[in-house]
Short mmCIF file of C-alpha atoms and ligand atoms in Angstrom, two decimals:
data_model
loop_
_atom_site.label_atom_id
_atom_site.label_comp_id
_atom_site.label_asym_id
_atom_site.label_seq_id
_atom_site.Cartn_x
_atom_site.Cartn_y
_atom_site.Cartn_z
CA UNK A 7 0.00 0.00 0.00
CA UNK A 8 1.56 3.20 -0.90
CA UNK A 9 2.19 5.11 2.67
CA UNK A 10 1.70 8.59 0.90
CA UNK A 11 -1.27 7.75 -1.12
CA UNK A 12 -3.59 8.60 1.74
CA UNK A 13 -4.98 12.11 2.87
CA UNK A 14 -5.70 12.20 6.78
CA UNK A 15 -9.34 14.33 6.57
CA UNK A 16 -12.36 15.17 9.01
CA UNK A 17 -15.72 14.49 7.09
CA UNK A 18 -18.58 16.27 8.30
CA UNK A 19 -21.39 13.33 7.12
CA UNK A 20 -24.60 15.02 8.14
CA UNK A 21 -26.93 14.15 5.75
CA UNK A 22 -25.01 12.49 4.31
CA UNK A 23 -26.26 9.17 2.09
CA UNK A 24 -24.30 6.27 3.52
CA UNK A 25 -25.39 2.44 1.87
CA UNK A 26 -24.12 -0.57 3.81
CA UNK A 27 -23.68 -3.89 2.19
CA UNK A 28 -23.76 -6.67 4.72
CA UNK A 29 -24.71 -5.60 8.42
CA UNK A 30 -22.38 -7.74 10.35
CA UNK A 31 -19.87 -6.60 13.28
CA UNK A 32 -17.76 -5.20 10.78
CA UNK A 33 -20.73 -3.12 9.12
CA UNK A 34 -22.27 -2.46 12.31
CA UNK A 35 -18.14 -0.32 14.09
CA UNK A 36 -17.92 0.98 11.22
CA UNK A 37 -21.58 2.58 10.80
CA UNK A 38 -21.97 3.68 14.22
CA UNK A 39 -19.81 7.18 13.63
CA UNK A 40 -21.37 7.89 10.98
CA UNK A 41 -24.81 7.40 12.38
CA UNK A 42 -23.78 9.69 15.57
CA UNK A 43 -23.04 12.29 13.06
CA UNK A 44 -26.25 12.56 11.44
CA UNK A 45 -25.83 10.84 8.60
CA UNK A 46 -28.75 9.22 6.72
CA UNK A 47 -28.01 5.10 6.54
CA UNK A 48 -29.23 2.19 4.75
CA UNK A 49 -28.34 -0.99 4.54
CA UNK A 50 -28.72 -4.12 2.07
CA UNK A 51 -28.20 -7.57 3.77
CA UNK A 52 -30.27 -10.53 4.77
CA UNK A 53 -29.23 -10.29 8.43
CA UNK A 54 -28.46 -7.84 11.08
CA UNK A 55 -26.22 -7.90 14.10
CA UNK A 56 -28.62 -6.85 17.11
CA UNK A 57 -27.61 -3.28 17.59
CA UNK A 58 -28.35 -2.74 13.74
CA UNK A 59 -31.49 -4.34 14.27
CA UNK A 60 -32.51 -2.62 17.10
CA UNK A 61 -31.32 0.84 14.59
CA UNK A 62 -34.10 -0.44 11.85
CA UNK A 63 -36.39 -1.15 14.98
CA UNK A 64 -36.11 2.56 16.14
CA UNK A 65 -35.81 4.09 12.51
CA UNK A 66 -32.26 4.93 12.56
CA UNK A 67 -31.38 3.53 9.44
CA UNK A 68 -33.40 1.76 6.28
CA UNK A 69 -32.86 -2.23 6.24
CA UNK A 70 -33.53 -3.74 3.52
CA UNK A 71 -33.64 -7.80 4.74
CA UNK A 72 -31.78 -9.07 1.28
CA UNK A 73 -29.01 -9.83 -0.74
CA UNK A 74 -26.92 -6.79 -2.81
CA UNK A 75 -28.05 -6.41 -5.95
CA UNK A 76 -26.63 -4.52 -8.69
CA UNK A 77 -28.89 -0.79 -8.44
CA UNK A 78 -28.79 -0.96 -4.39
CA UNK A 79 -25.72 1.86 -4.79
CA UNK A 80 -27.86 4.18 -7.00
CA UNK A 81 -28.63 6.79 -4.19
CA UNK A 82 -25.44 6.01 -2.30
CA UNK A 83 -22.41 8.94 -1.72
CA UNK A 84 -20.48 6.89 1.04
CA UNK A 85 -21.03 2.95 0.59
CA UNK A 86 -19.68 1.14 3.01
CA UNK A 87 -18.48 -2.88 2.19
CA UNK A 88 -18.89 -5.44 4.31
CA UNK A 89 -20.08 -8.89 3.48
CA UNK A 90 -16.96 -10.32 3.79
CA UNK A 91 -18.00 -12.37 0.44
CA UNK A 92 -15.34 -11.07 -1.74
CA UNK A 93 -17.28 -11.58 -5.13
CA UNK A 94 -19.96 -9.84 -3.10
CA UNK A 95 -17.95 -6.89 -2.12
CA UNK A 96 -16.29 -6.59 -5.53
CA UNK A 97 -19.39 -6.37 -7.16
CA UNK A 98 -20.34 -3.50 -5.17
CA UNK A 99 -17.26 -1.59 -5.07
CA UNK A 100 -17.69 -2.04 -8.77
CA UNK A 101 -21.52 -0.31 -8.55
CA UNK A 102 -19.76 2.26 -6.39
CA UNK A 103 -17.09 3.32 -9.42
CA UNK A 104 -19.68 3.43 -11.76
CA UNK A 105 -21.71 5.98 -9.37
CA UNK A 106 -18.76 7.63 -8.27
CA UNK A 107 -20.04 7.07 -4.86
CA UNK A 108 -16.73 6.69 -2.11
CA UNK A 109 -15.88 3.36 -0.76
CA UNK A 110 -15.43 1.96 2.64
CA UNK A 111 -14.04 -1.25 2.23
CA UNK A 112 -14.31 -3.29 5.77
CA UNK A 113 -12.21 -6.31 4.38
CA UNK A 114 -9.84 -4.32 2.32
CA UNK A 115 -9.02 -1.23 3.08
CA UNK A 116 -7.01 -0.37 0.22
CA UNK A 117 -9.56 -1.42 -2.52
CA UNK A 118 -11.51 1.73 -0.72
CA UNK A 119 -11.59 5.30 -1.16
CA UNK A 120 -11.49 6.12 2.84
CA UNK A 121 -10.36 4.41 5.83
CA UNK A 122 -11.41 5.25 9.57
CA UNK A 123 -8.35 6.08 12.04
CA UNK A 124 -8.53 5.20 15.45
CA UNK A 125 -10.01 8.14 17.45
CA UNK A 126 -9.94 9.75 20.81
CA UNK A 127 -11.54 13.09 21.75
CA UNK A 128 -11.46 15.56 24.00
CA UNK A 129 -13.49 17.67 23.76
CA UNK A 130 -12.63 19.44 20.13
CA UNK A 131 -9.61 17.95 20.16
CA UNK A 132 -9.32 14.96 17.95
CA UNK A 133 -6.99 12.39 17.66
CA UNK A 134 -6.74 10.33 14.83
CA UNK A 135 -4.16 7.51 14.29
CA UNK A 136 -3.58 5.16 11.46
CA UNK A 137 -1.58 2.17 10.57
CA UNK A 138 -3.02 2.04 6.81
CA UNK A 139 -4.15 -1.18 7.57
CA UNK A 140 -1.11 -2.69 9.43
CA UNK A 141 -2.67 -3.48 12.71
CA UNK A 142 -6.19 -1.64 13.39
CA UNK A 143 -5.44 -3.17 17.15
CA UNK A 144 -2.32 -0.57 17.62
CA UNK A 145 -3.56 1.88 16.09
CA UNK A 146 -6.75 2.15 18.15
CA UNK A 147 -3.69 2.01 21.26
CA UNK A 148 -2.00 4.35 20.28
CA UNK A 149 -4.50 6.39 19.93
CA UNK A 150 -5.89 5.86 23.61
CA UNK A 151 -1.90 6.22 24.82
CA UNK A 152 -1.61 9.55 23.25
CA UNK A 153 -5.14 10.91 24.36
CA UNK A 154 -4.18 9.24 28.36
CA UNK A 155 -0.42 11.60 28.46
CA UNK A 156 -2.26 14.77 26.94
CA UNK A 157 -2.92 17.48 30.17
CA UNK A 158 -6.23 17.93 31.08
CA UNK A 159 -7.31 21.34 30.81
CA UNK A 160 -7.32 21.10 26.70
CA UNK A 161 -10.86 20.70 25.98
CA UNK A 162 -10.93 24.19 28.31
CA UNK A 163 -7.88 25.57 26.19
CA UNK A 164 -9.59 24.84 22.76
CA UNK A 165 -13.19 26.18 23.86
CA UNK A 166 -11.18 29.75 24.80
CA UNK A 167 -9.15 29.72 21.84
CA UNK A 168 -12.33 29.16 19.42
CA UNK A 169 -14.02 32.20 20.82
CA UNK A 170 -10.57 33.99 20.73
CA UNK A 171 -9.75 33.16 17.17
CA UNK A 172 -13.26 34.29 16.54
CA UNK A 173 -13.38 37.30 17.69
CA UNK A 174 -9.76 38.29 16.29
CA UNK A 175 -11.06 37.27 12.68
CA UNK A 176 -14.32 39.53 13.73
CA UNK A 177 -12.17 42.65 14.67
CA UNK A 178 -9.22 42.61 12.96
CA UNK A 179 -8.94 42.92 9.26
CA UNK A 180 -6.86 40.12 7.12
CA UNK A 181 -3.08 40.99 6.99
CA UNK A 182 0.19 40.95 8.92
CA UNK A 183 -1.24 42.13 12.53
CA UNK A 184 -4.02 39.66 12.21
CA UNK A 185 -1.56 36.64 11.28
CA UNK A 186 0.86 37.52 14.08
CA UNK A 187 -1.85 37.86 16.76
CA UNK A 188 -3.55 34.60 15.83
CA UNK A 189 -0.09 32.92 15.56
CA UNK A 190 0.53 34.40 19.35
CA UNK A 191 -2.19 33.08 20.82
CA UNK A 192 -0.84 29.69 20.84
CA UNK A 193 -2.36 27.49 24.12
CA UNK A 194 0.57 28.76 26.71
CA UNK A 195 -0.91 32.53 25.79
CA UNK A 196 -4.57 30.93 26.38
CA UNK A 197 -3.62 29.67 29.13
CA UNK A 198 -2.30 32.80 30.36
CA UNK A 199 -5.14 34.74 29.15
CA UNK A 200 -7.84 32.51 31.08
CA UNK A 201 -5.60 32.98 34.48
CA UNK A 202 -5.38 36.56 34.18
CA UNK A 203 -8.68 37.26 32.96
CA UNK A 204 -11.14 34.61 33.94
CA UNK A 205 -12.74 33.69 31.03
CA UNK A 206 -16.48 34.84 31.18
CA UNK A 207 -18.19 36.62 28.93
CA UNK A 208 -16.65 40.35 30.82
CA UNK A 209 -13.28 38.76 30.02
CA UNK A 210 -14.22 37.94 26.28
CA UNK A 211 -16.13 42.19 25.86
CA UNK A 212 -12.70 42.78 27.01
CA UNK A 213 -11.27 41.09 24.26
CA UNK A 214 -13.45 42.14 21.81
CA UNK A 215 -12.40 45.82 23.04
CA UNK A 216 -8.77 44.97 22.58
CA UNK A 217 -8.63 43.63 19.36
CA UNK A 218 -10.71 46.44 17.92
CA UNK A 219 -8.50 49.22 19.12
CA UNK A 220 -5.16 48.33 19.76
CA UNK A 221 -4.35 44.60 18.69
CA UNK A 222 -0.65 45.24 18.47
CA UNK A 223 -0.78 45.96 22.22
CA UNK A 224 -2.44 42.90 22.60
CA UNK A 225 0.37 41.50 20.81
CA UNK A 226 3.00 42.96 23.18
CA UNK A 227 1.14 41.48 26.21
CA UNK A 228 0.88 38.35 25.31
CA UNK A 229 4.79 38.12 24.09
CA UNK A 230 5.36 39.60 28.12
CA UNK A 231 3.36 37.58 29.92
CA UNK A 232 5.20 35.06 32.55
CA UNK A 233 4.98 32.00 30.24
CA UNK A 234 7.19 33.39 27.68
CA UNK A 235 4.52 31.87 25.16
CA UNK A 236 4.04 33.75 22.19
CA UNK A 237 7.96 34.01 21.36
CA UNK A 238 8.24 31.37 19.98
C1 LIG B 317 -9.18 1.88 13.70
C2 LIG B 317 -10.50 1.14 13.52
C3 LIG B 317 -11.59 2.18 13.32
C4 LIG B 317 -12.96 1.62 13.25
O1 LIG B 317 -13.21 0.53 12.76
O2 LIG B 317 -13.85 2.34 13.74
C5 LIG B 317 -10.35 0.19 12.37
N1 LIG B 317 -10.41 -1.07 12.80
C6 LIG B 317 -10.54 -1.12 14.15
C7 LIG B 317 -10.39 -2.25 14.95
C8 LIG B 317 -10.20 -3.59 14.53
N2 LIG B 317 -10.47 -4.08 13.29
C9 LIG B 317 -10.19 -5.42 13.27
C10 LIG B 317 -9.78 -5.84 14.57
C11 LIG B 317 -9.49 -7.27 15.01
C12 LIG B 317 -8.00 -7.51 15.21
C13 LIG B 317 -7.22 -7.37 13.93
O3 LIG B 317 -7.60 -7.98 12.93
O4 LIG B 317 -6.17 -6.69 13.99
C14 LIG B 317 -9.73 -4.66 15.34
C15 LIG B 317 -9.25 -4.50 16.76
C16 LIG B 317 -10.34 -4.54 17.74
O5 LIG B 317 -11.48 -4.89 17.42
O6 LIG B 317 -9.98 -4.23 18.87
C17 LIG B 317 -10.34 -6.29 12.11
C18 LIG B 317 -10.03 -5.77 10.76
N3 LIG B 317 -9.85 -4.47 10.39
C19 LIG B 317 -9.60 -4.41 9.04
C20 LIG B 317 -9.66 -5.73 8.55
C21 LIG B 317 -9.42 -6.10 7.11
C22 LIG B 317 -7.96 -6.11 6.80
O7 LIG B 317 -7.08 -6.22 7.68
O8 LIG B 317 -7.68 -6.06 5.60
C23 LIG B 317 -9.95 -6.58 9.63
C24 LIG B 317 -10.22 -8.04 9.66
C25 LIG B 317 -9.10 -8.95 9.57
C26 LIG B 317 -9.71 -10.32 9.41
O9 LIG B 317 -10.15 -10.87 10.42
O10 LIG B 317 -9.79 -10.77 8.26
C27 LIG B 317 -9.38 -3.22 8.26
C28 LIG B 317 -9.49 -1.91 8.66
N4 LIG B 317 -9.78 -1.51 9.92
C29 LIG B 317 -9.63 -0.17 9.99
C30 LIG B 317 -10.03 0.60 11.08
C31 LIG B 317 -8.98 0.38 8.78
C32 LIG B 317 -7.47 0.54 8.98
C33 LIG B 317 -7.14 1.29 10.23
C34 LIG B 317 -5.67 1.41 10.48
O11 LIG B 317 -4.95 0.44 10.60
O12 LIG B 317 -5.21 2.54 10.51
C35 LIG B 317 -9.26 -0.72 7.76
C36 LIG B 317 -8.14 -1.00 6.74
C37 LIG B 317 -10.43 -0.36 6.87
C38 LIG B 317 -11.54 0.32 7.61
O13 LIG B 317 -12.29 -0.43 8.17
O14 LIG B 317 -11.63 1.55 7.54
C39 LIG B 317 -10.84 0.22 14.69
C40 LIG B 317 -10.17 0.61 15.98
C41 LIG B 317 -11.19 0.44 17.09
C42 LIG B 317 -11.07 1.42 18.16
O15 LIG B 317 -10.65 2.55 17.97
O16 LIG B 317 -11.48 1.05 19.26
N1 LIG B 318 -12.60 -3.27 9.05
C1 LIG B 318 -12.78 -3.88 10.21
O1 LIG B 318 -12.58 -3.28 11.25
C2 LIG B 318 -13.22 -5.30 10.24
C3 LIG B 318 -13.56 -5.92 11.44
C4 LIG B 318 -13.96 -7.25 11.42
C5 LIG B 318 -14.00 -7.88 10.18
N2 LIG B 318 -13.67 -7.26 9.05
C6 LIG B 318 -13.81 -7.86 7.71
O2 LIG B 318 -15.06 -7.41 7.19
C7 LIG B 318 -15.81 -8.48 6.61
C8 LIG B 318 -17.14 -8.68 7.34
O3 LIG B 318 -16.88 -8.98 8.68
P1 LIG B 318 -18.05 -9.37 9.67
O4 LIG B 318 -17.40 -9.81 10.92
O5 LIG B 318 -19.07 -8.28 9.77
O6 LIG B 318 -18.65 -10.66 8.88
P2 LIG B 318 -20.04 -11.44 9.06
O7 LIG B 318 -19.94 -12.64 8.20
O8 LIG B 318 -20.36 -11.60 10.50
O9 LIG B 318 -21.14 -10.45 8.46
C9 LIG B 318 -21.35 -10.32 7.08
C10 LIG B 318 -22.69 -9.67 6.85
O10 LIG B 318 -22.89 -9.57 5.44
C11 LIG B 318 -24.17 -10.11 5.10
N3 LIG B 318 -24.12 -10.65 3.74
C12 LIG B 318 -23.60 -11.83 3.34
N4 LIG B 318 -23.78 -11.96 2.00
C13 LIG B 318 -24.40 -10.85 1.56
C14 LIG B 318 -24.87 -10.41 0.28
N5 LIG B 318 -24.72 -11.14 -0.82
N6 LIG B 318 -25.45 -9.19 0.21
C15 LIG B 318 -25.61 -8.44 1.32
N7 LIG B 318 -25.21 -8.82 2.55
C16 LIG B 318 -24.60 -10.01 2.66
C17 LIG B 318 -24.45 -11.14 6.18
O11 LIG B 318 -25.85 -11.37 6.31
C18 LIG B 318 -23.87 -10.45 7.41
O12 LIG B 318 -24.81 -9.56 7.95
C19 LIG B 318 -14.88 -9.69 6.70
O13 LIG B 318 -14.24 -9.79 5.43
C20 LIG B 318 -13.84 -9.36 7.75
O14 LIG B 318 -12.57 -9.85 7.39
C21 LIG B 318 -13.30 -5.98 9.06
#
C-alpha cells in the first residue's frame, strides 16, 4: 500500500447518504460514527447484528432484509463494504465506481476510497491515528496512549481559543497584525489569558475591546506575559 497515497481528513457526514452492504460486526463499528453524526443510513443484507437491528427497529437507518443487488448503490455517496463475500464486495465496489459514490471497504481497506483512524476526543480535540491497515489493534492504542499523556485542561484551552480566534477574525482585518496575533495566541498565551482574565463573557467584551483598538498591544502582552509563550 503506498504510505503517501492517503490524505488524513475530518468528514462532516450530516446528511449524508451512507449504503451498507452486509450488516455484520464489521458493518455495524464501522456505521456507528457515521450514524452519531447525522448521517442518513441504509443498509442491504439478509441479516443484522442486534444493535443494527434494534437501529431499523427505532428508525435509525433503512434495512432492507436481502441480498446486494446490482442498483442498491444508486442513491449512495459513502457505501460502506462489508459482506466479507469477496465476489460480493467486488461487485459492489464495482456499482460504487460506476456511481462515483466513495468506498469503505471493511475487508480491504485499500480497494476503498477512505479508511477510519482510530479516534480519541477531547473535547474538540481529535486524535486520529492510522496504521493504513497494518494493525487496526495498535492503532486504536496508540490512539488511547496519546489521548491518556495529553494534560487535562485542553478541551478548556480549545473552547477559549475558538471564541478567541473568533473574535480576532471579527475585529481585525486580514493581513500581517491579524496573522501575528492569531499565531501568538498559541495554548501557553490561552492559558495565560484565562488565568489573568477569567474567562467569562466580561473577560471575552474585554477582548473584543482589545482587538478592535489596539491589537498590536495585545500583541505585546501576550509576548510579556510570565509563560514566555508567544515568542516562539
Ligand atoms: C481503527 C478502527 C476504526 C474503526 O473501525 O472504527 C479500524 N479497525 C478497528 C479495529 C479492529 N479491526 C479489526 C480488529 C481485530 C483484530 C485485527 O484484525 O487486527 C480490530 C481490533 C479490535 O477490534 O480491537 C479487524 C479488521 N480491520 C480491518 C480488517 C481487514 C484487513 O485487515 O484487511 C480486519 C479483519 C481482519 C480479518 O479478520 O480478516 C481493516 C481496517 N480496519 C480499519 C479501522 C482500517 C485501517 C485502520 C488502520 O490500521 O489505521 C481498515 C483497513 C479499513 C476500515 O475499516 O476503515 C478500529 C479501531 C477500534 C477502536 O478505535 O477502538
Ligand atoms: N474493518 C474492520 O474493522 C473489520 C472488522 C472485522 C471484520 N472485518 C472484515 O469485514 C468483513 C465482514 O466482517 P463481519 O465480521 O461483519 O462478517 P459477518 O460474516 O459476520 O457479516 C457479514 C454480513 O454480510 C451479510 N451478507 C452476506 N452476503 C451478503 C450479500 N450477498 N449481500 C448483502 N449482505 C450479505 C451477512 O448477512 C452479514 O450480515 C470480513 O471480510 C472481515 O474480514 C473488518
Amino acid at each position: 500500500m503506498m504510505e503517501n497515497g492517503w490524505v488524513p481528513v475530518l468528514l462532516r457526514l450530516n446528511g449524508k447518504r451512507v449504503v451498507a452492504i452486509g450488516g455484520g460486526p464489521a458493518a455495524e463499528r464501522k456505521l456507528a460514527p457515521l450514524l452519531e453524526a447525522g448521517a442518513s443510513v441504509g443498509i442491504v443484507s439478509p441479516k443484522l447484528t442486534p444493535g443494527l437491528r434494534q437501529a431499523a427497529d427505532e428508525g435509525r437507518l433503512d434495512w432492507q432484509e436481502r441480498r446486494y443487488r446490482h442498483g442498491d448503490l444508486a442513491q449512495a455517496e459513502l457505501a460502506v463494504i462489508a459482506t466479507g463475500v469477496p465476489s460480493v464486495d467486488e461487485a459492489a465496489r464495482l456499482e460504487a465506481a460506476e456511481r462515483g459514490a466513495w468506498v469503505l471497504d471493511a475487508a480491504a481497506g485499500e480497494c476503498g476510497d477512505l479508511m477510519l483512524p482510530a479516534v480519541a476526543r477531547k473535547g474538540r480535540l481529535t486524535l486520529a491515528v492510522s496504521t493504513l491497515g497494518a494493525s487496526p489493534g495498535v492503532a486504536a492504542r496508540l490512539a488511547r496512549e496519546l489521548a491518556d499523556g495529553l494534560a487535562g485542561d485542553w478541551p478548556e484551552v480549545l473552547n477559549a481559543l475558538a471564541r478567541i480566534r473568533d473574535i480576532v477574525k471579527r475585529n481585525v482585518p486580514a493581513g500581517d497584525t491579524r496573522r501575528r496575533l492569531l499565531r501568538a495566541f498559541d495554548a501557553d498565551a490561552a492559558r495565560w489569558w484565562l488565568r489573568t482574565y477569567g474567562g467569562d463573557d466580561a473577560s471575552f467584551a474585554r477582548l473584543e475591546h482589545e482587538t478592535r483598538t489596539d491589537p498590536e498591544r495585545l500583541i505585546a502582552a501576550i509576548q510579556d506575559n510570565p509563560d514566555g509563550s508567544g515568542q516562539r
